Short mmCIF file of C-alpha atoms in Angstrom, two decimals:
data_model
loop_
_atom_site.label_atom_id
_atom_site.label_comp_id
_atom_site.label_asym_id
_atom_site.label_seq_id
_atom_site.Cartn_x
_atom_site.Cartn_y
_atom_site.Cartn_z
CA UNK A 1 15.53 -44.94 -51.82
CA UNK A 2 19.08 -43.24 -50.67
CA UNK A 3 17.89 -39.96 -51.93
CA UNK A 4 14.63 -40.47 -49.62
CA UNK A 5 16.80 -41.30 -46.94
CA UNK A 6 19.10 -38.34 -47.12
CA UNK A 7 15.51 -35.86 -47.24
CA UNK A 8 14.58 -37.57 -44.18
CA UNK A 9 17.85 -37.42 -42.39
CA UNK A 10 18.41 -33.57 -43.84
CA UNK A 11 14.46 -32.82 -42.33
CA UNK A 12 15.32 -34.47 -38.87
CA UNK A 13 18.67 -32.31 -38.69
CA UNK A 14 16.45 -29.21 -39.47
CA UNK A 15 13.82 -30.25 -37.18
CA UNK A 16 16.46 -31.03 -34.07
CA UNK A 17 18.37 -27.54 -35.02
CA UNK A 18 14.95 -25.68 -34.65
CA UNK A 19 13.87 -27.49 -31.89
CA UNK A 20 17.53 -26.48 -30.16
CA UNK A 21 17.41 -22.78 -31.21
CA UNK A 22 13.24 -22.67 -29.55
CA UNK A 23 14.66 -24.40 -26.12
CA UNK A 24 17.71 -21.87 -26.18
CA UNK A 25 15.52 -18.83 -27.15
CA UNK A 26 12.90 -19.86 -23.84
CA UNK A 27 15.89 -20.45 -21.69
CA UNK A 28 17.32 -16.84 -22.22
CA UNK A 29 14.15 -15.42 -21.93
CA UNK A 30 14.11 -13.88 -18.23
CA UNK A 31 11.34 -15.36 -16.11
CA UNK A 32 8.92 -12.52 -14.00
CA UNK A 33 9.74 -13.57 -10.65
CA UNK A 34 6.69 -12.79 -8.40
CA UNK A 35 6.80 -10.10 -6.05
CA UNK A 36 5.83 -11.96 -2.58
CA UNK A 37 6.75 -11.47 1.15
CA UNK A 38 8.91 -14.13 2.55
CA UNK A 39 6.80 -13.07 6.37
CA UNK A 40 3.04 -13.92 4.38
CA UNK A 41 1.51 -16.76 3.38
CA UNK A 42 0.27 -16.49 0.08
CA UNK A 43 -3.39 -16.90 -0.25
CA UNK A 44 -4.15 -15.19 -3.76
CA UNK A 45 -7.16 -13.42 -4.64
CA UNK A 46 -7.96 -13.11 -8.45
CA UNK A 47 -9.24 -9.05 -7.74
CA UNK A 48 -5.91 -7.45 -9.29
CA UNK A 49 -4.20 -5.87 -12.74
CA UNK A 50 -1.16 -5.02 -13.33
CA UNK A 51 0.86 -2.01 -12.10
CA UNK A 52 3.70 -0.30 -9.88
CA UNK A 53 3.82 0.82 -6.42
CA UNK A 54 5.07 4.36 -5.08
CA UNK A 55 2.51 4.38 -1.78
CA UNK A 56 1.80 1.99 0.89
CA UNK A 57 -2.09 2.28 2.53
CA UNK A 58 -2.86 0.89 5.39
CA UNK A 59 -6.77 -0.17 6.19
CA UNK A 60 -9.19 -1.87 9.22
CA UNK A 61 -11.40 -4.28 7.90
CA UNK A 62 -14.22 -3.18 10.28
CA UNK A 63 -15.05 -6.90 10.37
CA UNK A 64 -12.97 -8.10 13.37
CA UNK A 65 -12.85 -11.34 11.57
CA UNK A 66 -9.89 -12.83 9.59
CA UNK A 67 -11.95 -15.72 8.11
CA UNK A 68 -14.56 -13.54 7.14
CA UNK A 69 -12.05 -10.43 5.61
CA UNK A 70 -10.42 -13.05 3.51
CA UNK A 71 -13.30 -14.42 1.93
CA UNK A 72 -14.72 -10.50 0.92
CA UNK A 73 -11.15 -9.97 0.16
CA UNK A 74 -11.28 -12.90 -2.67
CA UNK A 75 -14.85 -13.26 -3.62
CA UNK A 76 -17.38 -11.17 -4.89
CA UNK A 77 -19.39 -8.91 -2.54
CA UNK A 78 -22.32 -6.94 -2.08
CA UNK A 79 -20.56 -3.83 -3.18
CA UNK A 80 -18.43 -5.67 -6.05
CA UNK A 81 -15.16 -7.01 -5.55
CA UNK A 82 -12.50 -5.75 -3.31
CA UNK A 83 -8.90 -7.10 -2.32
CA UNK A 84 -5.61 -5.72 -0.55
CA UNK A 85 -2.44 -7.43 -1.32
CA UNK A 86 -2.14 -8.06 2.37
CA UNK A 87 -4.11 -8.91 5.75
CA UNK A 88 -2.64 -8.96 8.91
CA UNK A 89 -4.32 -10.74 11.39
CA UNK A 90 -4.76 -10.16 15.02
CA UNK A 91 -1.94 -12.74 16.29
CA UNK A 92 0.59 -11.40 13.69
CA UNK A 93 -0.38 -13.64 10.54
CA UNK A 94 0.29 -12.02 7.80
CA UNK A 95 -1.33 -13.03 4.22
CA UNK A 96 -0.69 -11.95 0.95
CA UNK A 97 -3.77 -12.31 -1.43
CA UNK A 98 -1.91 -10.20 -4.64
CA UNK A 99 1.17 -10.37 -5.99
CA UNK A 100 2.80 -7.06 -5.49
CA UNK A 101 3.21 -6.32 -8.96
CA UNK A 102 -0.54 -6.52 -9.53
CA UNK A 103 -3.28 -3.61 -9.40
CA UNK A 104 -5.15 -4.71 -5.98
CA UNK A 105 -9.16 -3.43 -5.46
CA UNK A 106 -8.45 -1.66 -2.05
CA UNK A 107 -8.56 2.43 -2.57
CA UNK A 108 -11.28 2.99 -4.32
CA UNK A 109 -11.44 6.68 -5.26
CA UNK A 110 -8.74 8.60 -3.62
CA UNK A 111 -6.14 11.00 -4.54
CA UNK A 112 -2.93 11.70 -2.51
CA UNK A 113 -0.68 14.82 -4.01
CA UNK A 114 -0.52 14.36 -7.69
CA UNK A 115 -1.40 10.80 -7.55
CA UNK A 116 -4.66 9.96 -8.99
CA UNK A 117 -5.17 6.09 -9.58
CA UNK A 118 -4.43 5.43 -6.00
CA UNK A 119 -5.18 1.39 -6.73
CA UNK A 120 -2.18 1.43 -9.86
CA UNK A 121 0.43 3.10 -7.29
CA UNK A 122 -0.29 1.88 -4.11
CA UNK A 123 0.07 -1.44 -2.00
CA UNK A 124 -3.02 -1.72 0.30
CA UNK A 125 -2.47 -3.17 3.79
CA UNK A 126 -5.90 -4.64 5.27
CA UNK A 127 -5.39 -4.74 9.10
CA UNK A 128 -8.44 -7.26 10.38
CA UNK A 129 -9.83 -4.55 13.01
CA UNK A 130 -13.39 -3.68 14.03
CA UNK A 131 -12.74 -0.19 13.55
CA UNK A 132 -13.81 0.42 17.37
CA UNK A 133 -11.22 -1.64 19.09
CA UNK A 134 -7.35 -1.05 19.94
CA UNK A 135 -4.71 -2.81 17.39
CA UNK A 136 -2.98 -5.51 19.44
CA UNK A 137 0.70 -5.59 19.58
CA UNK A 138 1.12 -8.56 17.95
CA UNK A 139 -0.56 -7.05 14.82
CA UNK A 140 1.57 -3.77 15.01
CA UNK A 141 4.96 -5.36 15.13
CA UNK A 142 3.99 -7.84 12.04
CA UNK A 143 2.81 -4.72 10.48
CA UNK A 144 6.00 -3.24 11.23
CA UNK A 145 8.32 -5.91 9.79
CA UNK A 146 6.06 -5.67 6.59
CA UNK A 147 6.42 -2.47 6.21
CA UNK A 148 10.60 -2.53 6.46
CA UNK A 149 10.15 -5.86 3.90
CA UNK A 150 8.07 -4.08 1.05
CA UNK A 151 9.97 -0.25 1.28
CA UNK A 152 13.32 -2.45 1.58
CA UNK A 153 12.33 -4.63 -1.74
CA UNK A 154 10.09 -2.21 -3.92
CA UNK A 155 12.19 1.18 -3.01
CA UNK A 156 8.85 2.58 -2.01
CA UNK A 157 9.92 5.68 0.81
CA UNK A 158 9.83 4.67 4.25
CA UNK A 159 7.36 7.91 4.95
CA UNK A 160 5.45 6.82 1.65
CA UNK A 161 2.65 5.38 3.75
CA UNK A 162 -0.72 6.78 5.14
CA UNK A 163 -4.14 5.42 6.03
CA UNK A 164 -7.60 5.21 3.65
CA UNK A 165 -8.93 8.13 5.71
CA UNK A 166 -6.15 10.35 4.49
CA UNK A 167 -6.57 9.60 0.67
CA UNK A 168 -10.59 9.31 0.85
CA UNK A 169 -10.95 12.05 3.38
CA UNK A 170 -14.74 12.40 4.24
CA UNK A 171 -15.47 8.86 2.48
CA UNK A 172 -13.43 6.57 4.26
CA UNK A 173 -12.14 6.81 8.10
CA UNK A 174 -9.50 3.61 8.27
CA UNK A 175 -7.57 2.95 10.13
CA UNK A 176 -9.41 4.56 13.09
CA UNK A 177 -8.36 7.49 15.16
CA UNK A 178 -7.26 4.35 17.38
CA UNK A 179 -4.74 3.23 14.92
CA UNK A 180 -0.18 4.07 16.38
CA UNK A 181 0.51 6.11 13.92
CA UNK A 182 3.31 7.15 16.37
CA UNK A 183 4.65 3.85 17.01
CA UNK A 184 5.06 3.36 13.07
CA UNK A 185 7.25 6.31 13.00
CA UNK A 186 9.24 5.21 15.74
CA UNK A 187 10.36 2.64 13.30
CA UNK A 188 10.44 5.01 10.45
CA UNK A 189 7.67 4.29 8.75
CA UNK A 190 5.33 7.60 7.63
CA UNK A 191 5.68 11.27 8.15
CA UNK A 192 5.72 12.43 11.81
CA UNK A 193 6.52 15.96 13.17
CA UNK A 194 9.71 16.34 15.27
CA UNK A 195 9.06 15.54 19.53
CA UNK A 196 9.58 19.02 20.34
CA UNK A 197 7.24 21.58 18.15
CA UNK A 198 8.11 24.82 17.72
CA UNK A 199 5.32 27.52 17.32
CA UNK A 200 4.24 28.19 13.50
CA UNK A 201 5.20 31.72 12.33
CA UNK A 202 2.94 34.57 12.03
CA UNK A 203 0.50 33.84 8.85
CA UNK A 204 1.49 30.39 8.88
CA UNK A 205 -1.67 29.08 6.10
CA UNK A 206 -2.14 25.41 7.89
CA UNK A 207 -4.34 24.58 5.12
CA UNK A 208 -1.66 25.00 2.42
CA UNK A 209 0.41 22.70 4.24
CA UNK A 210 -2.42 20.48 4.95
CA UNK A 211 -2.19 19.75 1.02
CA UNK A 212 1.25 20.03 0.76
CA UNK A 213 1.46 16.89 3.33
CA UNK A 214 -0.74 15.57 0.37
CA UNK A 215 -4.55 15.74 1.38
CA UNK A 216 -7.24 16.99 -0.85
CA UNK A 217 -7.95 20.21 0.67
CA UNK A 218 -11.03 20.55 -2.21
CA UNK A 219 -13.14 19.87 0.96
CA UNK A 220 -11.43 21.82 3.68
CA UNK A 221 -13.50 19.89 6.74
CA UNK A 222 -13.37 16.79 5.52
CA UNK A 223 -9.48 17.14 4.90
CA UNK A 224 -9.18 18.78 8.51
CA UNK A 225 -10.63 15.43 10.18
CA UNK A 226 -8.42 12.86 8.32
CA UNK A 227 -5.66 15.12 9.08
CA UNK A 228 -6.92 14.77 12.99
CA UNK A 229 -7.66 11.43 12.88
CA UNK A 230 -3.90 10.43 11.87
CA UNK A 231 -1.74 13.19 13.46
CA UNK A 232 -4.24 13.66 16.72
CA UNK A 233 -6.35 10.70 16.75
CA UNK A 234 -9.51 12.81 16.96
CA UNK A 235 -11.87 13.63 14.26
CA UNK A 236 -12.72 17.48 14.95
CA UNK A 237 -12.90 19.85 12.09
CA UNK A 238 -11.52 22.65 13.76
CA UNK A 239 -7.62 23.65 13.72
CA UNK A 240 -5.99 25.13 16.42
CA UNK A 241 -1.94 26.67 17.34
CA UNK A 242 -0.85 22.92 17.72
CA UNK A 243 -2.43 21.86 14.84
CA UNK A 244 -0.48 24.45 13.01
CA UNK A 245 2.88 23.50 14.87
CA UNK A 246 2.46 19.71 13.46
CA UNK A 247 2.11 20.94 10.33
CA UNK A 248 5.07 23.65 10.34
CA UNK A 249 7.19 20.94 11.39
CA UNK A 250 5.36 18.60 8.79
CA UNK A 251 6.43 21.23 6.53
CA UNK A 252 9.42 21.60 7.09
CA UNK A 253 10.54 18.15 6.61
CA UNK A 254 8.89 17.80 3.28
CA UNK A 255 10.77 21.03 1.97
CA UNK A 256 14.27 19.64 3.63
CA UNK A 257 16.74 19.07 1.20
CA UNK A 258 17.16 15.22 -0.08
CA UNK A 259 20.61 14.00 1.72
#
């Protein structure tokens, strides 16, 4: 009877010592904190995977409707599912459907410079817009503060971030030629040419730099009007001398060297 005793007492030690080493391995284990605006309110969407984030891109709905945005943004659709990890609404809400460390549905395909898999690199921005009506101001300035949030956070670049037009050119026009792309570089936020533009030199190629800005050039036109619709806010295929002085100072801003 002692000797049972002592087995049962000796299995109990074992039992508490495992149990002790399991709780201490789970506490040392570092937890994945979720990557979330503080400015949203977190309504998830289950459209995502996994991945990392190097571009912001910033979308209309074309609905005009925040009710009816977030329910295509977390439900199946017509066209298959589609999310964004955020939608800014037109009195400044801001909600964030995916985690930021999760693949959103939002690009579709797109290619911007080198990058590819525009949905595993990105963060997509839905802006609830008709596509035919002016932003309002309290959307712009919400989108502004999200902007310095996410950059600040993920260490995306503050001129890392361009519209759906510019990395679908010819399949997607968002946001519209409508959209303050100027006001967003005000703040910082995307590539802008200098306020004064000086002429392009003689044989400047302003489709070369077209691509080196990081449009697919494979379809000149189409890559012409995306470059218009976010630089001129027009959509004509034609380039002219002050098209080519955007992009020399475009240009030269990319080639600068890093500080």
């Amino acid at each position: 009877m002692i000797h049972r005793n002592r087995l049962a007492r000796h299995a109990r030690t074992l039992a508490g010592v495992s149990l002790a080493l399991l709780l201490t391995a789970c506490a040392g284990a570092p937890a994945v904190a979720p990557q979330r605006s503080a400015l949203a309110h977190w309504t998830p969407s289950p459209n995502f995977n996994v991945r990392k984030a190097q571009l912001i891109v910033l979308h209309h709905t074309s609905i005009g409707d925040a009710g009816a945005a977030l329910r295509v943004l977390r439900t199946r659709n017509s066209e298959g599912p589609v999310s964004a990890h955020y939608l800014v609404e037109m009195d400044g809400r801001i909600d964030q459907l995916v985690d930021e460390s999760r693949r959103a549905w939002h690009a579709g395909a797109a290619r911007w410079g080198d990058m590819t898999d525009i949905n595993s690199s990105s963060i997509g921005i839905e802006i609830d817009n008709d596509g035919v009506s002016a932003f309002t101001p309290a959307q712009i300035q919400a989108l502004i503060a999200l902007l310095g949030d996410i950059t600040s956070r993920l260490g995306i670049p503050r001129q890392a971030v361009v519209g759906h037009g510019d990395i679908a050119p010819g399949r997607k026009n968002d946001p519209s030629a409508l959209f303050p792309w100027a006001t967003l570089a005000r703040y910082g936020f995307g590539l802008w040419p200098d306020a004064t533009l000086l002429p392009a030199p003689t044989g400047f190629d302003s489709l070369a730099a077209i691509r080196l800005v990081g449009y697919d050039v494979s379809n000149p036109r189409n890559a012409i009007i995306a470059f218009h619709r976010h630089y001129r806010g027009m959509e004509s295929p034609a380039l002219d001398a002050t098209d080519a002085a955007i992009l020399y100072s475009l240009q030269r801003k990319l080639m600068a060297p890093r500080q």
